[in-house]
PDB file of C-alpha atoms in Angstrom:
ATOM      1  CA  PRO A   1      -7.170 -53.047   3.849  1.00 78.00           C
ATOM      2  CA  LYS A   2      -9.440 -50.372   2.411  1.00 82.00           C
ATOM      3  CA  PRO A   3     -12.568 -49.414   4.347  1.00 83.00           C
ATOM      4  CA  LYS A   4     -15.714 -50.832   2.819  1.00 82.00           C
ATOM      5  CA  VAL A   5     -17.877 -48.160   1.172  1.00 80.00           C
ATOM      6  CA  ILE A   6     -21.592 -48.777   1.499  1.00 78.00           C
ATOM      7  CA  PRO A   7     -23.505 -47.162  -1.396  1.00 81.00           C
ATOM      8  CA  PHE A   8     -26.511 -44.963  -0.618  1.00 82.00           C
ATOM      9  CA  THR A   9     -29.830 -46.736  -1.077  1.00 87.00           C
ATOM     10  CA  PRO A  10     -32.820 -44.399  -1.443  1.00 86.00           C
ATOM     11  CA  SER A  11     -35.996 -44.901   0.526  1.00 93.00           C
ATOM     12  CA  ASN A  12     -38.898 -46.745  -1.086  1.00 91.00           C
ATOM     13  CA  TYR A  13     -41.326 -44.174   0.317  1.00 94.00           C
ATOM     14  CA  VAL A  14     -39.663 -40.716   0.161  1.00 94.00           C
ATOM     15  CA  PHE A  15     -37.177 -39.901  -2.604  1.00 92.00           C
ATOM     16  CA  THR A  16     -36.340 -37.334  -5.273  1.00 91.00           C
ATOM     17  CA  ASN A  17     -37.527 -37.886  -8.828  1.00 87.00           C
ATOM     18  CA  GLN A  18     -35.768 -36.920 -12.066  1.00 84.00           C
ATOM     19  CA  ASP A  19     -37.198 -33.389 -11.962  1.00 84.00           C
ATOM     20  CA  GLY A  20     -35.801 -32.819  -8.480  1.00 82.00           C
ATOM     21  CA  TYR A  21     -39.136 -32.918  -6.665  1.00 90.00           C
ATOM     22  CA  VAL A  22     -39.549 -34.894  -3.456  1.00 93.00           C
ATOM     23  CA  ARG A  23     -41.855 -37.788  -4.241  1.00 94.00           C
ATOM     24  CA  ILE A  24     -43.902 -39.534  -1.569  1.00 94.00           C
ATOM     25  CA  ASN A  25     -45.111 -43.060  -2.353  1.00 94.00           C
ATOM     26  CA  LEU A  26     -46.825 -44.546   0.705  1.00 93.00           C
ATOM     27  CA  PRO A  27     -47.510 -48.266   1.099  1.00 87.00           C
ATOM     28  CA  GLU A  28     -50.823 -49.646  -0.145  1.00 83.00           C
ATOM     29  CA  SER A  29     -53.019 -51.193   2.514  1.00 79.00           C
ATOM     30  CA  ASP A  30     -56.530 -52.584   2.871  1.00 77.00           C
ATOM     31  CA  LYS A  31     -56.845 -50.832   6.222  1.00 84.00           C
ATOM     32  CA  ILE A  32     -57.090 -47.062   6.574  1.00 85.00           C
ATOM     33  CA  LYS A  33     -53.878 -45.834   8.148  1.00 89.00           C
ATOM     34  CA  LYS A  34     -52.798 -42.380   9.247  1.00 92.00           C
ATOM     35  CA  TYR A  35     -49.440 -41.202   7.914  1.00 94.00           C
ATOM     36  CA  ALA A  36     -47.305 -38.223   8.887  1.00 96.00           C
ATOM     37  CA  ILE A  37     -43.858 -37.097   7.755  1.00 97.00           C
ATOM     38  CA  LYS A  38     -41.411 -34.808   9.571  1.00 97.00           C
ATOM     39  CA  PHE A  39     -38.625 -33.167   7.565  1.00 96.00           C
ATOM     40  CA  PHE A  40     -35.290 -32.043   9.007  1.00 96.00           C
ATOM     41  CA  GLU A  41     -32.054 -30.419   7.895  1.00 95.00           C
ATOM     42  CA  ASP A  42     -29.123 -32.840   7.725  1.00 93.00           C
ATOM     43  CA  ASP A  43     -27.968 -31.561  11.142  1.00 94.00           C
ATOM     44  CA  GLY A  44     -31.338 -32.498  12.694  1.00 94.00           C
ATOM     45  CA  THR A  45     -32.942 -29.027  12.717  1.00 95.00           C
ATOM     46  CA  PHE A  46     -36.715 -29.404  12.278  1.00 96.00           C
ATOM     47  CA  LEU A  47     -38.129 -27.900   9.047  1.00 95.00           C
ATOM     48  CA  PHE A  48     -41.806 -28.823   8.729  1.00 95.00           C
ATOM     49  CA  GLU A  49     -44.312 -31.642   9.128  1.00 96.00           C
ATOM     50  CA  LEU A  50     -47.118 -33.082   7.014  1.00 95.00           C
ATOM     51  CA  LYS A  51     -49.879 -34.417   9.263  1.00 94.00           C
ATOM     52  CA  GLU A  52     -52.749 -36.731   8.373  1.00 89.00           C
ATOM     53  CA  ILE A  53     -51.669 -37.579   4.835  1.00 91.00           C
ATOM     54  CA  PHE A  54     -54.498 -39.076   2.796  1.00 85.00           C
ATOM     55  CA  GLU A  55     -52.868 -39.293  -0.654  1.00 88.00           C
ATOM     56  CA  LYS A  56     -50.763 -42.400  -1.288  1.00 91.00           C
ATOM     57  CA  ASP A  57     -48.675 -40.921  -4.106  1.00 93.00           C
ATOM     58  CA  PHE A  58     -47.798 -37.222  -4.443  1.00 94.00           C
ATOM     59  CA  LYS A  59     -44.866 -34.843  -4.723  1.00 94.00           C
ATOM     60  CA  ILE A  60     -43.601 -31.868  -2.748  1.00 93.00           C
ATOM     61  CA  ASP A  61     -42.211 -28.907  -4.629  1.00 90.00           C
ATOM     62  CA  LYS A  62     -38.473 -28.487  -4.164  1.00 86.00           C
ATOM     63  CA  SER A  63     -39.049 -24.825  -3.265  1.00 86.00           C
ATOM     64  CA  SER A  64     -40.356 -26.071   0.106  1.00 89.00           C
ATOM     65  CA  PHE A  65     -36.704 -26.721   0.916  1.00 89.00           C
ATOM     66  CA  TYR A  66     -34.602 -23.560   0.995  1.00 86.00           C
ATOM     67  CA  HIS A  67     -31.384 -24.987  -0.413  1.00 90.00           C
ATOM     68  CA  ALA A  68     -29.855 -27.975  -2.157  1.00 91.00           C
ATOM     69  CA  GLY A  69     -28.243 -30.755  -0.145  1.00 93.00           C
ATOM     70  CA  TRP A  70     -29.111 -33.574   2.207  1.00 94.00           C
ATOM     71  CA  PHE A  71     -32.340 -33.646   4.189  1.00 95.00           C
ATOM     72  CA  ARG A  72     -33.629 -36.180   6.694  1.00 96.00           C
ATOM     73  CA  PHE A  73     -37.169 -37.364   7.319  1.00 97.00           C
ATOM     74  CA  GLU A  74     -39.188 -39.517   9.674  1.00 97.00           C
ATOM     75  CA  LEU A  75     -42.215 -41.337   8.272  1.00 96.00           C
ATOM     76  CA  TYR A  76     -44.915 -42.315  10.781  1.00 96.00           C
ATOM     77  CA  GLU A  77     -47.704 -44.845  10.317  1.00 94.00           C
ATOM     78  CA  ASP A  78     -50.502 -44.692  12.899  1.00 93.00           C
ATOM     79  CA  GLY A  79     -48.217 -42.762  15.258  1.00 93.00           C
ATOM     80  CA  LYS A  80     -45.363 -45.284  15.094  1.00 95.00           C
ATOM     81  CA  ILE A  81     -42.165 -44.644  13.185  1.00 95.00           C
ATOM     82  CA  LEU A  82     -42.118 -46.572   9.903  1.00 94.00           C
ATOM     83  CA  GLU A  83     -38.860 -45.235   8.514  1.00 95.00           C
ATOM     84  CA  LYS A  84     -36.023 -42.784   9.238  1.00 95.00           C
ATOM     85  CA  HIS A  85     -33.961 -41.940   6.178  1.00 95.00           C
ATOM     86  CA  LYS A  86     -32.564 -39.124   4.070  1.00 95.00           C
ATOM     87  CA  PHE A  87     -32.647 -37.777   0.520  1.00 94.00           C
ATOM     88  CA  TYR A  88     -30.591 -35.388  -1.595  1.00 92.00           C
ATOM     89  CA  LEU A  89     -31.891 -32.342  -3.471  1.00 91.00           C
ATOM     90  CA  ARG A  90     -29.459 -31.382  -6.216  1.00 87.00           C
ATOM     91  CA  LYS A  91     -28.592 -27.816  -7.105  1.00 83.00           C
ATOM     92  CA  GLU A  92     -30.457 -26.564 -10.173  1.00 73.00           C
ATOM     93  CA  PHE A  93     -27.880 -24.080 -11.485  1.00 56.00           C
TER      94      PHE A  93
END
């Protein structure tokens, strides 16, 4: 029997758009919540963190990431982890 291949499913909150930018789309809520995102290389090396995010929908320039490839992130809501996932930045040339 062949091993079952599970297709990659992008995050609903942090993903790349058609232009290659990293788009952040945080959940809507009636309550004010504090969000933070930590970004990592695919091997787990810490890159940078966005603290106290107030915008619900914005994008991060791809130049914030030094190369193409897989990156991981941790999304926090009020100090508790909401999601751990990854995204892919494609090579431009």
